[in-house]
XYZ file of C-alpha atoms in Angstrom:
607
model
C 0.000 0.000 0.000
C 0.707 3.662 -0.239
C -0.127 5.109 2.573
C 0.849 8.626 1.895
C -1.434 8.507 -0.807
C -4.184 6.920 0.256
C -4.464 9.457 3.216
C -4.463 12.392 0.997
C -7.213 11.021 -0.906
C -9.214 9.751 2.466
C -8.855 13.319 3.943
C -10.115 15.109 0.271
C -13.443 13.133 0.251
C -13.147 13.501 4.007
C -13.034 17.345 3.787
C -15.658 17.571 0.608
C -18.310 15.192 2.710
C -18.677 16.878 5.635
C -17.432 20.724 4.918
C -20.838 21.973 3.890
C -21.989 25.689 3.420
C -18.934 26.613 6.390
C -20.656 24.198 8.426
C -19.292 20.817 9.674
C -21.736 17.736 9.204
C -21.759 15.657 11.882
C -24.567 12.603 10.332
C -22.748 9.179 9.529
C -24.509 5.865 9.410
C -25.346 5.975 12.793
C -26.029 9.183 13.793
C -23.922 11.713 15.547
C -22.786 10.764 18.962
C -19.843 11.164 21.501
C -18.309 7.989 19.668
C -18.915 8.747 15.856
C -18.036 11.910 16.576
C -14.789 11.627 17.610
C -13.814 8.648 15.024
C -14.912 11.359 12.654
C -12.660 14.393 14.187
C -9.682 11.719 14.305
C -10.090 11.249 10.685
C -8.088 14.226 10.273
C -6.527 14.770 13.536
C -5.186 11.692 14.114
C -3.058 11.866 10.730
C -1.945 15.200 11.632
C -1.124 15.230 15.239
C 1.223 11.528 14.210
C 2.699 12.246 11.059
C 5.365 15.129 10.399
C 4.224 15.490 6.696
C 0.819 15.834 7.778
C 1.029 18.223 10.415
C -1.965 21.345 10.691
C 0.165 23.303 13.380
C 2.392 24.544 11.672
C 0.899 27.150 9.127
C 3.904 28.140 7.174
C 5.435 24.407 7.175
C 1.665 22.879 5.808
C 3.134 20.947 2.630
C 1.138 22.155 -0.807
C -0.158 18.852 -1.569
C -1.603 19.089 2.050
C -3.034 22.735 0.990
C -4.670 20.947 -2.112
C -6.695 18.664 -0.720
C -8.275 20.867 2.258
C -8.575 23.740 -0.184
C -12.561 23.885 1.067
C -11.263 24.470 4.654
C -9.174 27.693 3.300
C -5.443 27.859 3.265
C -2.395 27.583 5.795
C -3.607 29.632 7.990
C -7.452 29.339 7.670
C -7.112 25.429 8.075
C -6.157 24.999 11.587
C -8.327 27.712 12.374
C -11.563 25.169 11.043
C -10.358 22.792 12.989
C -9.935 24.575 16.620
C -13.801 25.712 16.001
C -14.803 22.113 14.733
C -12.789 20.540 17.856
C -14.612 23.363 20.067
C -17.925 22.276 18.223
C -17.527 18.523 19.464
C -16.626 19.665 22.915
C -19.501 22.114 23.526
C -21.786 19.698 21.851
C -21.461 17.048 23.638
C -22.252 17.765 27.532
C -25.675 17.786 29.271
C -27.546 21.000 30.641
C -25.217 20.940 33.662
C -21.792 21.118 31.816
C -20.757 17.356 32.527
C -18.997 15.403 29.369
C -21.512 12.853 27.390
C -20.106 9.528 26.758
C -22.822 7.368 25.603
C -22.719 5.033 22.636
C -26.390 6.664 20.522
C -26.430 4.552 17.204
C -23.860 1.932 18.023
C -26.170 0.664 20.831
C -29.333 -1.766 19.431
C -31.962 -3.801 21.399
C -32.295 -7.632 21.074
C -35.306 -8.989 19.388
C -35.898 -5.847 17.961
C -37.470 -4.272 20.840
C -36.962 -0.394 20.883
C -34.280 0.675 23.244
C -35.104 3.402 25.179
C -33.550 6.530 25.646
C -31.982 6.359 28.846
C -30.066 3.094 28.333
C -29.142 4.743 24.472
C -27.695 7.731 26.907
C -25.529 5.719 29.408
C -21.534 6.103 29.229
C -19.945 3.822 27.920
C -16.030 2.465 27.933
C -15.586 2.688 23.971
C -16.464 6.683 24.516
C -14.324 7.037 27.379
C -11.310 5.389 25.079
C -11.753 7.498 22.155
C -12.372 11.003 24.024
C -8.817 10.000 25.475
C -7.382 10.037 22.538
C -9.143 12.980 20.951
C -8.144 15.128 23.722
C -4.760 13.950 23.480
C -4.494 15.103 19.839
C -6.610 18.080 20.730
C -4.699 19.252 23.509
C -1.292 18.692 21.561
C -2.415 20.379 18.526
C -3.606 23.326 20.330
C -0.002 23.795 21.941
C 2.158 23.408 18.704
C -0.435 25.695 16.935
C -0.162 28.183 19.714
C 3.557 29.393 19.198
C 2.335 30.256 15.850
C -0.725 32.833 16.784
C -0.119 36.254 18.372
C -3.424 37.390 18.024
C -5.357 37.833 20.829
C -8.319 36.875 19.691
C -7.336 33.635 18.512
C -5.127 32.903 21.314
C -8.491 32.762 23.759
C -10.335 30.472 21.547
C -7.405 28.099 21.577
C -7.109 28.432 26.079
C -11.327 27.673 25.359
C -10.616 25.005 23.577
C -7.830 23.455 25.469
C -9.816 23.855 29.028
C -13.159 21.715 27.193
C -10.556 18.894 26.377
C -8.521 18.946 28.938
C -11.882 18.842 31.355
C -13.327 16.354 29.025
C -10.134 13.995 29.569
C -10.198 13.944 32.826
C -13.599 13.006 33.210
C -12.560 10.209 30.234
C -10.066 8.981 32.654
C -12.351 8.999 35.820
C -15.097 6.988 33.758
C -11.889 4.260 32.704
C -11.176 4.042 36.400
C -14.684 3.359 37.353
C -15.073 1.051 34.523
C -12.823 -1.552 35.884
C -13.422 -4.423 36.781
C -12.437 -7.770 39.132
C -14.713 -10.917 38.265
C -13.897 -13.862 40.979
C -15.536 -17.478 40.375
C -14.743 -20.950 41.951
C -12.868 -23.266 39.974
C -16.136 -25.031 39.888
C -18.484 -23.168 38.535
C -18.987 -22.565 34.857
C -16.623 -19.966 34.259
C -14.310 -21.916 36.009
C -15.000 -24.981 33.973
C -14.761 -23.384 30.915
C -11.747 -21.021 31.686
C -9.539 -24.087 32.536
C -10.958 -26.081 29.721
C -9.583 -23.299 27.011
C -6.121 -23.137 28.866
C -5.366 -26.456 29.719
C -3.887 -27.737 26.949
C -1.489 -30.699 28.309
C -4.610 -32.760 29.513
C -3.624 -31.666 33.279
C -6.397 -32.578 35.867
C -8.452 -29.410 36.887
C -6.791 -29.138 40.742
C -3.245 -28.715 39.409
C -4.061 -26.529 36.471
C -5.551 -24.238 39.174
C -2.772 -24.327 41.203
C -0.433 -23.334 38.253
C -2.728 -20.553 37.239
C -2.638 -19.117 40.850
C 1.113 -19.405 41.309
C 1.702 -18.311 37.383
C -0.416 -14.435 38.737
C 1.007 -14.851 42.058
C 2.509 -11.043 41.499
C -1.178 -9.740 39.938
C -3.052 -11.214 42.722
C -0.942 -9.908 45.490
C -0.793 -6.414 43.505
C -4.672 -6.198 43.718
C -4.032 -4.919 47.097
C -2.660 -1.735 45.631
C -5.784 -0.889 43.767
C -7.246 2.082 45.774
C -9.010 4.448 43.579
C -11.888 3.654 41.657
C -13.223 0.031 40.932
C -11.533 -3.379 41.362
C -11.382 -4.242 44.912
C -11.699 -7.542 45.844
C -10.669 -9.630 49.256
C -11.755 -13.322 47.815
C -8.974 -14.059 46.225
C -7.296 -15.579 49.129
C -9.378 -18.633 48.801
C -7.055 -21.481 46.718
C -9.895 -22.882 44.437
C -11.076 -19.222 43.176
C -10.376 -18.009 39.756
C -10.394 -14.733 38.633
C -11.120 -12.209 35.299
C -9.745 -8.323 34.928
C -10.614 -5.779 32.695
C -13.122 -3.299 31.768
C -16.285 -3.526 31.948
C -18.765 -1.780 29.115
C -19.160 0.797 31.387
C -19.124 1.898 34.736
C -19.472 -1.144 37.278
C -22.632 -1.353 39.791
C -21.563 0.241 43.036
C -18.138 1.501 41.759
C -16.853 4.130 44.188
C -16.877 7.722 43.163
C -13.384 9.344 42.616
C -11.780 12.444 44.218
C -10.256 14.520 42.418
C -8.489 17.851 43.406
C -9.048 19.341 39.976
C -10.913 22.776 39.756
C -12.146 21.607 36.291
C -15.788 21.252 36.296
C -16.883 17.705 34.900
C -20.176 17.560 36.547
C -21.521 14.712 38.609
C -19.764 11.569 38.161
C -23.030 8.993 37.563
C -23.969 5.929 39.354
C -22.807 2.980 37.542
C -24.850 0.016 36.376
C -22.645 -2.485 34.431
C -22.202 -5.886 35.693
C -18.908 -6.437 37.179
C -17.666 -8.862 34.795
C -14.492 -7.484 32.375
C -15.353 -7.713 28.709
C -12.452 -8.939 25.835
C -13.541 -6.282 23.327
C -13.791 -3.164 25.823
C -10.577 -4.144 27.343
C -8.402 -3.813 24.708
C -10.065 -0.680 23.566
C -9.258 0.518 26.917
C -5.466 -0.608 27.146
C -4.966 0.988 23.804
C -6.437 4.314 25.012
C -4.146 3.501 28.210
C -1.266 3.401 25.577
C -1.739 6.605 24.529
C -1.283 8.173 27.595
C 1.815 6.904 28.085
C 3.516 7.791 24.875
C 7.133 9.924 24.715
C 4.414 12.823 22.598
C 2.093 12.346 25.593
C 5.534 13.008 28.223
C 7.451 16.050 26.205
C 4.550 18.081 25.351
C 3.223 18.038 28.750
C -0.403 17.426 27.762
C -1.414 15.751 30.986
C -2.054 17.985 34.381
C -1.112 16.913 38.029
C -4.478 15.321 38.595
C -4.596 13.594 35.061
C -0.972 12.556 36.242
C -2.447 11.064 39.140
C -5.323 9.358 37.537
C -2.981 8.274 34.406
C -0.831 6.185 37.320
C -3.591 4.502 38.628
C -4.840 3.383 35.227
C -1.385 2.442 34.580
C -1.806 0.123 37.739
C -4.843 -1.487 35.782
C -2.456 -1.922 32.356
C -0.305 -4.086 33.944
C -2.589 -6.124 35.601
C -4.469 -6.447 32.870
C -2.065 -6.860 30.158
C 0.073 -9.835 32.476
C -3.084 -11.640 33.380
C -4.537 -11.858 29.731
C -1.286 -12.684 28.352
C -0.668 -15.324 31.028
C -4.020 -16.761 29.932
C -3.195 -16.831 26.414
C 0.327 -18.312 26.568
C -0.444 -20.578 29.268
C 1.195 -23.887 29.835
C 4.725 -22.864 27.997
C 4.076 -26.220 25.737
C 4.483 -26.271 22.212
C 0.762 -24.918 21.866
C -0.507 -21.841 23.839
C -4.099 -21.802 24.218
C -4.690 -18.541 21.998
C -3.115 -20.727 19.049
C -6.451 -22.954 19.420
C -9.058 -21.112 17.783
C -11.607 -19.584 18.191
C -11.496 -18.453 21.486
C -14.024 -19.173 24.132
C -14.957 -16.540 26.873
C -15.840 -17.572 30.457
C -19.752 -16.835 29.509
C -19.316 -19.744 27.202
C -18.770 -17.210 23.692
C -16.679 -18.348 21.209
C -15.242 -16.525 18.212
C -12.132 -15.834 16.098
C -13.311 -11.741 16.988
C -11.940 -13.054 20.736
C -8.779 -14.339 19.132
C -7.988 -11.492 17.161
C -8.947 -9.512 20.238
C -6.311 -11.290 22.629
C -3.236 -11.171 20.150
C -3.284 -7.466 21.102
C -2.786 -7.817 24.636
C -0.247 -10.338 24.244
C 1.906 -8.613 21.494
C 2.001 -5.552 24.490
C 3.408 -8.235 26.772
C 5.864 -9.391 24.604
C 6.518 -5.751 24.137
C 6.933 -5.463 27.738
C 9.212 -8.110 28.214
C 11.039 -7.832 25.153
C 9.592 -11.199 24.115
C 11.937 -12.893 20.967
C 10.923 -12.508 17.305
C 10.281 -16.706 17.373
C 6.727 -15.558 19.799
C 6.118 -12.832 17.794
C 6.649 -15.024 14.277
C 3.672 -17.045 16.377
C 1.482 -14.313 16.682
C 2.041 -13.533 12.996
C 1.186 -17.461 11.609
C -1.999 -16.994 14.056
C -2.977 -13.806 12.195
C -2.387 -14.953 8.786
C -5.006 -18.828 9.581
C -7.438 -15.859 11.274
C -7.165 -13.983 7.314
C -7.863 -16.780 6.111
C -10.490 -17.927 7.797
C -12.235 -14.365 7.852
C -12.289 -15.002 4.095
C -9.635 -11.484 4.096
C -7.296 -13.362 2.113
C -8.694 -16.246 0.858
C -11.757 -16.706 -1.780
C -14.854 -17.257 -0.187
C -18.156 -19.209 -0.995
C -21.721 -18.575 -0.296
C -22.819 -19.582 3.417
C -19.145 -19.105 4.556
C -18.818 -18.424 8.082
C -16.047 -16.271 8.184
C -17.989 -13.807 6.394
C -19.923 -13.225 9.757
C -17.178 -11.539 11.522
C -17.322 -8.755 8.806
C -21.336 -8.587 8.488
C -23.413 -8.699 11.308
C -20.224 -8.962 13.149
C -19.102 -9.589 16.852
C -22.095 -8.920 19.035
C -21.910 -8.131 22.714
C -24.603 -8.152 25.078
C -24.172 -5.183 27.812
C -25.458 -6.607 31.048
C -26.763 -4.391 33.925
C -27.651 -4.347 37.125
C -30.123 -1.253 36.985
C -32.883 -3.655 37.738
C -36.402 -3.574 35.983
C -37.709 -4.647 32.749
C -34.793 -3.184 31.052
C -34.287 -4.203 27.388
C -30.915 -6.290 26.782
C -28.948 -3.674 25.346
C -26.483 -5.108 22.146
C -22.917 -3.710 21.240
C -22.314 -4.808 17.445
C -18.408 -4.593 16.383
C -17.592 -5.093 12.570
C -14.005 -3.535 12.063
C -12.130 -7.273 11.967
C -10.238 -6.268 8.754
C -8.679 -2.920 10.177
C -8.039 -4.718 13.340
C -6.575 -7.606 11.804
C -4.199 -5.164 9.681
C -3.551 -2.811 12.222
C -1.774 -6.219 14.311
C -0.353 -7.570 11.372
C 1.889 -3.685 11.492
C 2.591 -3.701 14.820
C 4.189 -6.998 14.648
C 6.438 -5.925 11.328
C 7.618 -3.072 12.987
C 8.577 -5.138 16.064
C 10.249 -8.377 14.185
C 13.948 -8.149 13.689
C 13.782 -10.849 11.399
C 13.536 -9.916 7.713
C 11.985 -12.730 6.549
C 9.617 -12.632 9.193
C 9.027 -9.058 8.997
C 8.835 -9.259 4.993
C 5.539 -12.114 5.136
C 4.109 -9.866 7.769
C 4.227 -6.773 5.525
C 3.019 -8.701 2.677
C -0.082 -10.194 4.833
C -1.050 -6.531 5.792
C -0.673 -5.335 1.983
C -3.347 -8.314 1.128
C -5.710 -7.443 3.973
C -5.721 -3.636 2.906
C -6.609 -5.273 -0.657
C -9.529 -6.316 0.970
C -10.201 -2.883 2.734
C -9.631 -1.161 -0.690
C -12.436 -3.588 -2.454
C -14.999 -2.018 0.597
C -15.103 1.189 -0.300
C -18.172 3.255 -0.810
C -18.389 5.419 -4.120
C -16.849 8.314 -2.316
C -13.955 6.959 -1.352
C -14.748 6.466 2.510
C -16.080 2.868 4.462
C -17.869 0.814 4.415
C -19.538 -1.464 1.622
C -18.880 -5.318 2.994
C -21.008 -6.362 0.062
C -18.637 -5.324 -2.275
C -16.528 -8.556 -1.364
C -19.087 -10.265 0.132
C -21.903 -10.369 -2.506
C -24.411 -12.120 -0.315
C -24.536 -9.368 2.167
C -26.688 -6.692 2.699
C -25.809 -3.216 1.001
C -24.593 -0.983 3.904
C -25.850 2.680 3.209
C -24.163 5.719 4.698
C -20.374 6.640 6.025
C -18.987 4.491 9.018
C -16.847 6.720 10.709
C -15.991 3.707 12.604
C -14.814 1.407 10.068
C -13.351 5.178 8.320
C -11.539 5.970 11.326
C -10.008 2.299 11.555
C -8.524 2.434 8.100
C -7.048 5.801 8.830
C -5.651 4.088 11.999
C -3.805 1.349 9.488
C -2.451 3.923 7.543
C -1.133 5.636 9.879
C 0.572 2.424 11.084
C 1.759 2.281 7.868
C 2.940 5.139 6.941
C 4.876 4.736 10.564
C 6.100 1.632 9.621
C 7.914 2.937 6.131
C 9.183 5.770 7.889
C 11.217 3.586 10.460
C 14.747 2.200 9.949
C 14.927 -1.344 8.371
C 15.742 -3.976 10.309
C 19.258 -5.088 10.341
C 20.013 -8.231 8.753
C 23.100 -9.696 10.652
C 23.968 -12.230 8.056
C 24.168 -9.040 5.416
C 26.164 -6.978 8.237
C 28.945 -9.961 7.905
C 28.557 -9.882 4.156
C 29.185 -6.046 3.790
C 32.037 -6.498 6.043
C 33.380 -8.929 4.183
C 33.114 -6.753 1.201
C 33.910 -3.191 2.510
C 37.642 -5.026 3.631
C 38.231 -6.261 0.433
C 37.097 -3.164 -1.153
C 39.179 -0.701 1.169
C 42.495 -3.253 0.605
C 42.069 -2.989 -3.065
C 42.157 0.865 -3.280
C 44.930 0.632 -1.213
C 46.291 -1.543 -3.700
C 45.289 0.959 -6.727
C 47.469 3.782 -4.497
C 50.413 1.861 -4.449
C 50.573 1.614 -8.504
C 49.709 5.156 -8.690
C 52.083 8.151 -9.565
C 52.389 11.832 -9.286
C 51.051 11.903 -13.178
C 47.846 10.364 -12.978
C 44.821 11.203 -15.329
C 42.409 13.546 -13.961
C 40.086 10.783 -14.992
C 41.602 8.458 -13.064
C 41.831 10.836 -10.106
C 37.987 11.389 -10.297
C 37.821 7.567 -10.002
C 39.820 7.358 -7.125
C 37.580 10.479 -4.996
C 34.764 8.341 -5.644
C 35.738 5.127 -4.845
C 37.158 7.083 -1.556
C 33.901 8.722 -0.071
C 31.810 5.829 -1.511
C 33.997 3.380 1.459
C 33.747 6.275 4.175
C 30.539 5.985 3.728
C 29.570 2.285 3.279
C 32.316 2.142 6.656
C 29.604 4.729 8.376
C 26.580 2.712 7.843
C 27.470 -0.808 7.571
C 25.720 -1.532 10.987
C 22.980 0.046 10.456
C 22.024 -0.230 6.829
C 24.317 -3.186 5.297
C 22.593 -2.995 2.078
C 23.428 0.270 1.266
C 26.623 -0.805 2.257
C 27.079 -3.917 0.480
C 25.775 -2.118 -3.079
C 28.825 0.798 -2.105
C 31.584 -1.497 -1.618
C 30.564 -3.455 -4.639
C 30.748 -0.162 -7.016
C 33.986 0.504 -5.492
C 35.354 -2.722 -6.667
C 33.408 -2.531 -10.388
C 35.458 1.005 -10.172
C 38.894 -0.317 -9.362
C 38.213 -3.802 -11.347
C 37.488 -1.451 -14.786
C 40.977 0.476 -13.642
C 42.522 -3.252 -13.725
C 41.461 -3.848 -16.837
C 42.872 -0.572 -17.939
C 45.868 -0.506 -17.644
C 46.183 -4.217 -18.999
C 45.824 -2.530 -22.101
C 47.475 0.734 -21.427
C 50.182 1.146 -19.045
C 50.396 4.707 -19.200
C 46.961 5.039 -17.621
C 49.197 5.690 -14.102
């Protein structure tokens, strides 16, 4: 893929969609709400708040291509303009009567059995919201500080403090719902979570007692760290109890009884809202959650000081939750240390009896941030990678499909997730539908690439992710935006309207893309030996050609000579780092001195 080029042509039809009459149009599929929303803001800030090239903040750096294709926002300096009063649009349109953030789900939230859902579920805040606004504000807050060295007007310089003080109160309240979210799900070893939970990890045929024991002494560390979890949800004191098992994560939204949070801030974020979750982590919410956790612990996040000293404070104890959660669902997944870990059993079955490749897919994450963590070899993350590539192929990403397949369900209707609660009542079972398992699936395949010092490795990655984006390519909509499944998929349905979910997701790919094409290749050791092994017998032979040389030589000759000389100083300066280049230098040094040779076989009065 291109992803330079395919982002320039995302954010034109992006731009020409939605700028209307110098108005911004919020509709998409699903209506506007906190989450389309954002995903649909991100579709331009996420590009230009993460890639150099693409950067807004900067008026007189904006590239001209980059002019071009938001021509109907204005020019270099009108542009980031539109987007501080768009940004300050999202923020002042979504909060209630009393000031205090909105993060409920609107049109991604359906009923079961068709029923109508009613308002007040369709209005509670959810954990996907809370993820996204942390990374809006993140962007939002870091645009509006690059942007601001650029303004002295003081006009403009108190819409940007306006718009800064929304997001940063609208992040903290992001991060309060995330701590509130969490949650700690103990079961005996007995019951059907228990049951099922050692039946997808035991994979050596153990009995039940002993693969308990091993799963308790294996999160010794996580369940003595529990302990430390003081501020928000997640407490628990049955743990101590040898034959109980145990689930962490988020929750779809705020847990039933979760503690409010103090906070020392003088922002105003309104009443924090009684949650009414059930206390049970979710797969799908917890990974969106550790990726927004991610964020806030980038180097970007650290040198442009976008966090305060109460986000600081909250940002540790979500940190707290990362760990846990990232060790314990990678200990679940890898379980065992035999020759098959449990996630490389598909699909993957959830302690309420689920099972789906979605789950897989979903777990890889968490595990690739382990192996991250621990600076895991390139032979687990080569595993990861052959998982990905069977879970292409049996999405029907990279493989041809048939009529009736059932891969083609994790595309269209998709993964869906019933959103228990403990409000009480007649309350209509709520359903949260996810369909982006081709961005997803991508989006892993990258970060693995860019992690795998192993070329080969990292080559069949690459190529896996350029097949998969084949497949995202084939889904487009007539404008140029997601998503049309039934494009590929001819039996399904034809999907009317933008997804500024699925939209938002391929922008996320290439934006992993385009990072992974900027980086440094990896180093090939066997081609560092090689263009050592050249560059010495390259540097001996122009010693060589010095030796035979005179006072009188040609100026041709000379030229030769100056070439062959900064060509080695240079192949000598990179050959760690970039042994290619080196190895194509110190062979046109020796084609040089080798057509010298042959020369002055024929003329001797070449010296």
């Amino acid at each position: 893929m291109e992803p330079r080029q395919h982002l320039l042509e995302t954010w034109k039809v992006t731009v020409n969609t939605c700028w209307r009459d110098g108005a911004w149009d919020w509709d998409g599929r699903d209506g506007s709400h906190s989450i389309s929303d954002a995903e649909q803001l991100l579709c331009l800030l996420r590009p230009a708040t993460q890639l150099p090239p693409f950067a807004l903040d900067r008026p007189n750096l904006t590239a001209e291509h980059i002019l071009e294709v938001l021509a109907p926002l204005g020019n270099e300096k009108t542009i980031p303009l539109r987007l501080v009063d768009i940004a300050t649009e999202f923020f002042t349109r979504h909060v209630d009567g009393t000031g205090r953030p909105i993060f409920s789900g609107g049109g991604y939230l359906s009923a079961r059995d068709d029923d109508r859902l009613p308002d007040v579920q369709r209005d509670r805040d959810i954990v996907e919201s809370f993820a996204v606004s942390v990374t809006l504000c993140l962007a939002t807050i870091g645009f509006v500080r690059v942007f601001r060295q650029a303004v002295t007007r003081r006009e403009i310089l108190e819409r940007l403090r306006v718009l800064e003080q929304l997001a940063s109160a609208r992040l903290t309240a992001a991060l309060i719902g995330l701590l509130r979210s969490f949650a700690l799900y103990v079961f005996d070893a007995d019951d059907d979570p228990g049951r099922i939970l050692i039946g997808t990890i035991n994979k050596s045929g153990l009995p039940a007692k002993q693969v308990v024991g091993q799963f308790r002494d294996a999160l010794q560390e996580t369940i003595a760290s529990f302990e430390e979890v003081l501020i928000g949800s997640g407490q628990t004191r049955e743990l101590s109890y040898d034959n109980r098992l145990f689930e962490c994560g988020w929750s779809w939204g705020i847990v039933a009884d979760a503690p409010r949070v103090e906070t020392a801030t003088a922002e105003d974020i309104g009443e924090q809202p009684d949650g009414v979750a059930d206390n049970r982590p979710n797969l799908y919410f917890t990974v969106v959650a550790v990726d927004a956790i991610e964020e806030l612990l980038t180097e970007r996040t650290r040198v442009l000081g976008l966090l305060n000293e109460e986000q600081q404070r909250l940002t540790r104890a979500l940190q707290l939750r990362w760990d846990l959660t990232v060790g314990y669902w990678a200990t679940v997944a890898t379980f065992g240390g035999g020759p098959v870990w449990p996630l490389e059993d598909p699909p993957w079955t959830t302690t309420d009896g689920l099972s789906s490749e979605y789950h897989t897919l979903l777990l890889t994450s968490i595990t690739v941030k382990d192996l991250v963590r621990r600076r895991g070899s390139d032979a687990e993350l080569a595993r990861i990678g052959t998982l990905l590539a069977d879970l292409a192929n049996e999405a029907r990403v990279t493989r041809r499909h048939r009529p009736g397949d059932s891969g083609i369900r994790l595309h269209a209707p998709g993964l869906p997730i019933a959103l228990e609660s403990r409000a009480g009542g007649d309350e209509v079972r709520a359903v949260w539908v996810v369909q982006d398992f081709a961005p997803q699936l991508m989006e892993r395949c990258l970060v693995i690439a860019g992690l795998l010092r192993d070329v080969d490795e990292r080559a069949r990655l690459v190529h896996l992710a350029d097949r998969i984006w084949d497949h995202l390519v084939r889904r487009r909509q007539d404008r140029g935006l997601w998503d049309r499944p039934d494009r590929v998929f001819e039996e399904l349905p034809e999907h009317a309207g933008v997804s500024w979910r699925l939209t938002e997701r391929a922008i996320r790919c290439m934006v992993g893309a385009a990072h992974l094409v900027s980086a440094e290749p990896p180093v090939n050791d066997r081609l560092v030996v090689q263009a050592r092994d050249l560059l010495h017998e390259a540097e001996h032979r122009y010693d060589m050609e010095l030796m035979h040389g005179n006072d009188r030589v040609s100026p041709g000759v000379h030229d030769v000579l100056v070439r062959a000389r900064a060509s080695l100083e240079r192949a000598r300066r990179c050959a760690r780092t970039r042994p290619g280049t080196a190895v194509a230098l110190a062979s046109t040094v020796l084609v040089l001195l080798d057509q010298l040779d042959a020369v002055r076989a024929n003329d001797s009065t070449v010296f």
